[in-house]
XYZ file of N, CA and C in Angstrom:
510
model
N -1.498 -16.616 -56.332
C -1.261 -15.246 -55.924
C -2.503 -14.409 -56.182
N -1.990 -13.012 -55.446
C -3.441 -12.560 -55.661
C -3.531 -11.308 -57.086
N -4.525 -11.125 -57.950
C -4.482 -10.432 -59.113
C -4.144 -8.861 -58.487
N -3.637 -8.300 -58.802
C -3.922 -6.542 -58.738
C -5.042 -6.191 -58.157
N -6.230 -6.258 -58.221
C -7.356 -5.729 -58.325
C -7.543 -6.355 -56.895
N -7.316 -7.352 -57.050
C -7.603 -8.245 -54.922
C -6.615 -7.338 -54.570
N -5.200 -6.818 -54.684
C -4.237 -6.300 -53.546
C -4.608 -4.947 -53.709
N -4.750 -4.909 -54.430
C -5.382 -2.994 -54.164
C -7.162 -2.935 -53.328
N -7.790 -4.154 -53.587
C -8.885 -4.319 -52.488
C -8.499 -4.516 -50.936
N -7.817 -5.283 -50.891
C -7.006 -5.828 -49.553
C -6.080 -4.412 -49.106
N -5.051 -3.838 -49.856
C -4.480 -2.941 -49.183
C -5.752 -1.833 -48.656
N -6.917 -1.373 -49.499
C -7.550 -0.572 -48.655
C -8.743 -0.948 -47.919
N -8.698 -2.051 -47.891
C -9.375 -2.696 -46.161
C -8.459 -2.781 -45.207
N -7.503 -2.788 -45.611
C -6.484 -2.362 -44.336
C -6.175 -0.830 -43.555
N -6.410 -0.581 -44.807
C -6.009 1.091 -44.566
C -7.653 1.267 -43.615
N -8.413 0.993 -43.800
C -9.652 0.966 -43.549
C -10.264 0.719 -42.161
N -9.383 -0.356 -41.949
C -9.280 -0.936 -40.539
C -8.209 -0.343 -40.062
N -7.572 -0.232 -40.125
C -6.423 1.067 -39.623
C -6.939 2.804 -39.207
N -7.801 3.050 -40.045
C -8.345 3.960 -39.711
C -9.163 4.278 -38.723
N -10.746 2.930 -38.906
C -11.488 3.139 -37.793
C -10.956 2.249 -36.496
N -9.724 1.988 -36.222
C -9.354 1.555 -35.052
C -8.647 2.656 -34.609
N -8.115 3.815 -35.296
C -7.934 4.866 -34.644
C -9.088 5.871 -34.586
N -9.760 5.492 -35.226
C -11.057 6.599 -34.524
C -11.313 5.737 -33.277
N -11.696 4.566 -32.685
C -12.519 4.134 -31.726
C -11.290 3.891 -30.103
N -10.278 3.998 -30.836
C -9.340 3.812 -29.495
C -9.677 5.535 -28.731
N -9.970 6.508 -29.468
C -10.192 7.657 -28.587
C -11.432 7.012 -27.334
N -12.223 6.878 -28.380
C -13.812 6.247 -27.590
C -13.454 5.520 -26.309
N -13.065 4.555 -26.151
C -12.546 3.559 -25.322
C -12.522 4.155 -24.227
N -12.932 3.300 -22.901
C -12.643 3.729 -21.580
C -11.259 4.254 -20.891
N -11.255 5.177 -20.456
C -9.487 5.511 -20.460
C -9.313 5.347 -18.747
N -8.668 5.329 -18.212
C -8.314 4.804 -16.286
C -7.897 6.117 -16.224
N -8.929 6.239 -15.031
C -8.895 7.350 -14.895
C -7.648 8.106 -13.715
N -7.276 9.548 -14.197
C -5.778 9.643 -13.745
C -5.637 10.421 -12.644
N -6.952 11.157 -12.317
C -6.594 11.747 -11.150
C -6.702 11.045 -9.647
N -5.568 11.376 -8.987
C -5.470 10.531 -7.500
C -6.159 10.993 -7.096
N -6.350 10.516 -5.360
C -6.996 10.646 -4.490
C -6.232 12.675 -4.017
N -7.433 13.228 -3.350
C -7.038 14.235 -2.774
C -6.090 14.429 -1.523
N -5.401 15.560 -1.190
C -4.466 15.290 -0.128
C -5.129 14.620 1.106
N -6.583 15.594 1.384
C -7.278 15.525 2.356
C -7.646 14.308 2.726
N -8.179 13.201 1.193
C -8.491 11.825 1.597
C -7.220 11.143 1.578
N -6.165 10.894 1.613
C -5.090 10.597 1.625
C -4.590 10.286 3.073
N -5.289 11.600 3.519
C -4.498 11.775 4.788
C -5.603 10.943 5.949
N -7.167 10.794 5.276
C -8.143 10.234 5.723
C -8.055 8.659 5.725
N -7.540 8.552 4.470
C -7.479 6.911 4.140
C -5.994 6.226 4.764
N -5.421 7.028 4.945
C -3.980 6.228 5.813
C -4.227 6.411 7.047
N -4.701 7.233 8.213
C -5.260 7.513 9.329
C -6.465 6.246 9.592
N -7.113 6.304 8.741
C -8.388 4.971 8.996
C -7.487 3.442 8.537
N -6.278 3.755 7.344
C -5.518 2.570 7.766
C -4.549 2.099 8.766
N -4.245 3.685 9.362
C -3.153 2.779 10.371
C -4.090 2.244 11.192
N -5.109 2.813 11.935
C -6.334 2.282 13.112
C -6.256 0.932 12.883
N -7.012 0.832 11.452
C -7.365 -0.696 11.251
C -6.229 -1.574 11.294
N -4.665 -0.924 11.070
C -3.257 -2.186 11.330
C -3.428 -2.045 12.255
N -3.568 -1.013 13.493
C -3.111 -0.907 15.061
C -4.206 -2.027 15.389
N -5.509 -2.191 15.290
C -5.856 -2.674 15.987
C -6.121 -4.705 15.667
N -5.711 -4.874 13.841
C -5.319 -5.907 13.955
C -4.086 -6.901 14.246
N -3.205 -5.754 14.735
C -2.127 -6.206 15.018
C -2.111 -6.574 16.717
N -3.069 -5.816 17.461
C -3.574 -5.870 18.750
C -4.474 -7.477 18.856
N -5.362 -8.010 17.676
C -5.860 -8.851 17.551
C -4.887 -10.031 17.616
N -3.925 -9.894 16.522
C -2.918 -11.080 16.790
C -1.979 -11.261 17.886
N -1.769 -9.974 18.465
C -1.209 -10.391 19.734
C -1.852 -11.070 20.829
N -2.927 -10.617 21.146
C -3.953 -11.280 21.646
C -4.317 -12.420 21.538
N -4.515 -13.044 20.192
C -4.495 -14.586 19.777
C -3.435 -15.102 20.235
N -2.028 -14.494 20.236
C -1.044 -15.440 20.480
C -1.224 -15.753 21.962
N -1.242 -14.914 22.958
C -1.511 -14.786 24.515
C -2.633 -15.608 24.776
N -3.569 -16.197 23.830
C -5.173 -16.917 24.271
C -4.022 -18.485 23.784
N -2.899 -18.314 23.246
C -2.601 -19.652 22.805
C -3.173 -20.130 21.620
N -3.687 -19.440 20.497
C -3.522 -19.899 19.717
C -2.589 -20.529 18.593
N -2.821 -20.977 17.936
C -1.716 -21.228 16.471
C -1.452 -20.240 15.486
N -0.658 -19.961 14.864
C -0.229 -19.121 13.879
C -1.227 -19.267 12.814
N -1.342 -20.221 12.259
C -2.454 -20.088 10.922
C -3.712 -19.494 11.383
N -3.785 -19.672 12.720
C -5.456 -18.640 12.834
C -5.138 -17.106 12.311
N -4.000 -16.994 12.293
C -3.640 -15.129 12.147
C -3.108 -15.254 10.727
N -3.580 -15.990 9.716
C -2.818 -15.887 7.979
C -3.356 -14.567 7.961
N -4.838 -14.424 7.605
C -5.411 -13.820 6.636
C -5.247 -12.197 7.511
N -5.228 -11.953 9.048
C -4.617 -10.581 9.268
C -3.362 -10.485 9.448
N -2.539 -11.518 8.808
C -1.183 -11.320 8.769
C -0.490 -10.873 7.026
N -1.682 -11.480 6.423
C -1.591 -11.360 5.040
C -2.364 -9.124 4.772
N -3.421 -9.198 5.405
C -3.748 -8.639 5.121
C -2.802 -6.839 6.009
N -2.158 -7.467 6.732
C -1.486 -6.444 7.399
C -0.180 -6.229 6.252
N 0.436 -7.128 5.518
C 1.466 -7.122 4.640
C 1.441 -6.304 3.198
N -0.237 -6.454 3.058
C -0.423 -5.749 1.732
C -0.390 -4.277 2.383
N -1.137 -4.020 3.498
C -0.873 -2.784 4.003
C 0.156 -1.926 4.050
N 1.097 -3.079 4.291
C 2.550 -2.450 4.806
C 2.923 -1.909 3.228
N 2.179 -2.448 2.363
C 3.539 -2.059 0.816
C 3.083 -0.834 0.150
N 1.507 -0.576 0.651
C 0.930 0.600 0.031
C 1.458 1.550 0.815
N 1.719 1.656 1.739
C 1.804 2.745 3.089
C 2.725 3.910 2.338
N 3.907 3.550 2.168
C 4.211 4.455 1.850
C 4.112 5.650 0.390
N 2.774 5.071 -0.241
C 2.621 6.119 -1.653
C 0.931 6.860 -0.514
N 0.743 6.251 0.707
C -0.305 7.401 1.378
C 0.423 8.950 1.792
N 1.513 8.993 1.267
C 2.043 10.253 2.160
C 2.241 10.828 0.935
N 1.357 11.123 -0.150
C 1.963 12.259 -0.929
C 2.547 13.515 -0.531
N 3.357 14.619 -0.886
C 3.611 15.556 -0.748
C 2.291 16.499 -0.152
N 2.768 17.451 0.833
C 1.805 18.556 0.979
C 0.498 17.979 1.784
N 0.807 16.859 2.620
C -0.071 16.336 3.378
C 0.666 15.972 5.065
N 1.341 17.160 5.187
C 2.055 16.566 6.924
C 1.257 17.468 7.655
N 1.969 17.587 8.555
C 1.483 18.438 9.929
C 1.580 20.005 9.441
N 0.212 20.291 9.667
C 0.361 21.816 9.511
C 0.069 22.391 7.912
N -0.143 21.297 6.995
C -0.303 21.995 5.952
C -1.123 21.465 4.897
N -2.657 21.044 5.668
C -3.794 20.778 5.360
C -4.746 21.672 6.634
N -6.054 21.700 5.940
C -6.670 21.799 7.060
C -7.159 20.392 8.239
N -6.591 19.181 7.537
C -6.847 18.348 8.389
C -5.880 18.083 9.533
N -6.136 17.220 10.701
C -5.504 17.155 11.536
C -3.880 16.175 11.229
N -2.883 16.202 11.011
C -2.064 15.272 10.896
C -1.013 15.305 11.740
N -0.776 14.020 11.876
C 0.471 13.990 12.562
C 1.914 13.165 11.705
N 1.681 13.752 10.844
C 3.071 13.130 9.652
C 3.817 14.326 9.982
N 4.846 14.225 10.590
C 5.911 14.904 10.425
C 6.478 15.514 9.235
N 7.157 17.079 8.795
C 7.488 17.257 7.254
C 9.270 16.223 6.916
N 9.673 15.786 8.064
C 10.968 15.398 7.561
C 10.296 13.708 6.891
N 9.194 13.336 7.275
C 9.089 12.368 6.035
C 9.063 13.185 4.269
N 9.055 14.327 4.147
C 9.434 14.827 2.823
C 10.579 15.307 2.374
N 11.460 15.396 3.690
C 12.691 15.950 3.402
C 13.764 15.288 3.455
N 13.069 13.996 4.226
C 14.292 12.792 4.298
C 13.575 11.651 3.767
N 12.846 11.543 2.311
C 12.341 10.607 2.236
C 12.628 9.249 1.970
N 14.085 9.618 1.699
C 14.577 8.016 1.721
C 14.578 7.268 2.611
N 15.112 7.946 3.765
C 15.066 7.160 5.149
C 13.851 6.622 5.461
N 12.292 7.671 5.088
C 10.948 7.629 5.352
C 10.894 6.070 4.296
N 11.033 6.154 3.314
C 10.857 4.768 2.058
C 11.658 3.491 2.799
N 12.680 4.031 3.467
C 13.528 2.928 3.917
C 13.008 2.195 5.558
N 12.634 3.279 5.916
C 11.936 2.823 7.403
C 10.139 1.800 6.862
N 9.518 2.465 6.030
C 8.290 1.680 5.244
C 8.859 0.198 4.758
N 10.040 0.202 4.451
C 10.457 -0.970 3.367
C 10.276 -2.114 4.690
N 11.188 -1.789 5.605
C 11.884 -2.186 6.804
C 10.266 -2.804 7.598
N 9.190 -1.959 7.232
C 8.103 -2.326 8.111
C 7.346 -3.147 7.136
N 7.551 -3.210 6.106
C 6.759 -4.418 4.525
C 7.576 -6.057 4.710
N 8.589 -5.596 5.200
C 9.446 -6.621 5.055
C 9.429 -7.605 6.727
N 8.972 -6.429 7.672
C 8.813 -7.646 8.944
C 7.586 -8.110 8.611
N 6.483 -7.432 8.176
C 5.121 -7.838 7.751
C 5.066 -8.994 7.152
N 5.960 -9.371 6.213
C 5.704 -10.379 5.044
C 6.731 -11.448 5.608
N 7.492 -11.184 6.378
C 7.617 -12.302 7.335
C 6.798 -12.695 7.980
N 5.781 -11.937 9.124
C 4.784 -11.919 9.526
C 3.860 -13.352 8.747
N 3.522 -13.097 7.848
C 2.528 -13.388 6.938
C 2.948 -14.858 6.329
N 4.080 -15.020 6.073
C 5.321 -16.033 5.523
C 4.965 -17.440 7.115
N 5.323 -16.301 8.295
C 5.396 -17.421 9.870
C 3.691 -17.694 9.979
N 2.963 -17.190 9.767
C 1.483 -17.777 9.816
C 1.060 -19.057 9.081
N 1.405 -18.331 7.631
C 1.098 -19.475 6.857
C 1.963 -21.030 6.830
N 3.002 -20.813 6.780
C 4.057 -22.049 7.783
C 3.130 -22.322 8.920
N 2.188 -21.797 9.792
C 1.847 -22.122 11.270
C 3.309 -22.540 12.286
N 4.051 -21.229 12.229
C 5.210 -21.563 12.848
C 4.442 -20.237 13.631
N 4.503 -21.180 14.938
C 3.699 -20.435 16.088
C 4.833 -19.621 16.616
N 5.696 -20.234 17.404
C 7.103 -19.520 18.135
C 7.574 -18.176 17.071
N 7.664 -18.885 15.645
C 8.610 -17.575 14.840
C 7.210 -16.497 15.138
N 6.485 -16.994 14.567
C 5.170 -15.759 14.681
C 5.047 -14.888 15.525
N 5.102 -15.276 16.839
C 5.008 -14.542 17.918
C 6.073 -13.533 18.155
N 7.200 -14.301 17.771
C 8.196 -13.310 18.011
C 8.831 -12.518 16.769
N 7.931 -12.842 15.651
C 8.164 -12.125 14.569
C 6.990 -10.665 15.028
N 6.160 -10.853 15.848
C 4.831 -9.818 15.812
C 6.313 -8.386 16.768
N 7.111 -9.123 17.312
C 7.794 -7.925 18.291
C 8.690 -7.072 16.935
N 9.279 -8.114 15.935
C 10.069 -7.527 15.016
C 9.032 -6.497 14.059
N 7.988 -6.578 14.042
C 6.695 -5.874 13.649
C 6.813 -4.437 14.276
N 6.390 -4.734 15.175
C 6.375 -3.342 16.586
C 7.326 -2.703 16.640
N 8.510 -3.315 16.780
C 10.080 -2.322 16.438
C 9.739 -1.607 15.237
N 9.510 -2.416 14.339
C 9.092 -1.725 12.922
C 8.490 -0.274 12.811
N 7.255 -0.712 13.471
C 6.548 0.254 13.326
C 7.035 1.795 14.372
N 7.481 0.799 15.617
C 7.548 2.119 16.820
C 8.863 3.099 16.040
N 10.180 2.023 15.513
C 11.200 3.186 14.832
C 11.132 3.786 13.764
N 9.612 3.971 13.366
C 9.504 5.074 11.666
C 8.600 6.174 12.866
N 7.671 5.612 13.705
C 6.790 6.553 14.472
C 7.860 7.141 14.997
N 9.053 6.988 16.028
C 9.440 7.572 16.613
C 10.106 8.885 15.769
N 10.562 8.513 14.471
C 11.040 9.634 13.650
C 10.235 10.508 13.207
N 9.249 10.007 12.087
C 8.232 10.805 11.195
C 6.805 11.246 11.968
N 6.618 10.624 12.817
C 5.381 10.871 13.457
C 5.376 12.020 14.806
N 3.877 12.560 15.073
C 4.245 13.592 15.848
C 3.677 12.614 17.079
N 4.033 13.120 18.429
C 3.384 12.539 19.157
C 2.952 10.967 19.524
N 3.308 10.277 20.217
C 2.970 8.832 20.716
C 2.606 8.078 19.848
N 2.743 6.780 19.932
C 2.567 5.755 19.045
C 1.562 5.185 19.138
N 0.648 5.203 18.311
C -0.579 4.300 18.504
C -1.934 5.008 18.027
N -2.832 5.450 18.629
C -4.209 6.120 18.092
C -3.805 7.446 18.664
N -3.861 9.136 17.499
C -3.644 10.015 18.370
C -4.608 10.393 19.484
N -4.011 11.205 20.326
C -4.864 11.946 21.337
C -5.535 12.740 20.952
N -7.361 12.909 21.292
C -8.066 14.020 20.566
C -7.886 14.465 21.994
């Protein structure tokens, strides 16, 4: 065992190390907490739908040249991760009319946002089928999983969105 004189050494190297680990946890790199602004928000989901619209235009296209499903994993994969972020791009106070940027988010995605979360879910979930029929190289499901895609997408546009489906009109 240990004498007195060791546990009263030992208890205050503890205390010791207890201490300067709360001085240095302030120090420490902290993640940083502020989000993105409305404005880039509304920039960075606008430059993401483009980039789904037009790789989703890519895989249709592949399917029509006759290709195979596994040629379309990685923009089928990469259209799926898309689909799951999509809906935290619509923070509050970023629709039509109440930025100075141009938008076409409708405000009833804030007022009905469940339906808005539920129509997103609905479009994550044909996606990752999507992504699921590639990597299988199940050509037939693929193809006709890309239409269950498009429904997807055209019945949240037709609600929350202003104006036509696809790239707006300048």
């Amino acid at each position: 065992m240990f004498a007195s004189k060791e546990v009263s050494m030992l208890n205050r190297l503890i205390m010791l190390s207890g201490a300067l680990i709360g001085l240095t946890v302030p120090g420490l790199p902290q993640e940083d907490t502020h989000g993105v602004s409305g404005l880039d928000a509304i920039a960075a989901r606008q430059a993401s739908l483009d980039m789904s619209a037009i790789t989703f235009r890519s895989m249709s296209d592949a399917m029509k040249a006759g290709r195979e499903a596994k040629s379309q994993a990685y923009q089928a994969m990469v259209l799926a991760k898309w689909a799951k972020a999509l809906p935290r791009m619509f923070p509050p106070g970023t629709g039509q009319g109440e930025t100075s940027a141009t938008s076409q988010a409708l405000p009833l995605i804030w007022r009905d946002r469940a339906n808005f979360d539920r129509a997103a879910a609905d479009y994550a979930a044909a996606t990752a089928q999507l992504a699921s029929l590639a990597a299988a190289n199940d050509t037939p499901g693929f193809t006709k999983q890309l239409d269950e895609v498009n429904q997807a997408c055209g019945l949240c546009h037709a609600r929350f969105k202003a104006g036509d489906q696809g790239a707006p009109k300048k």
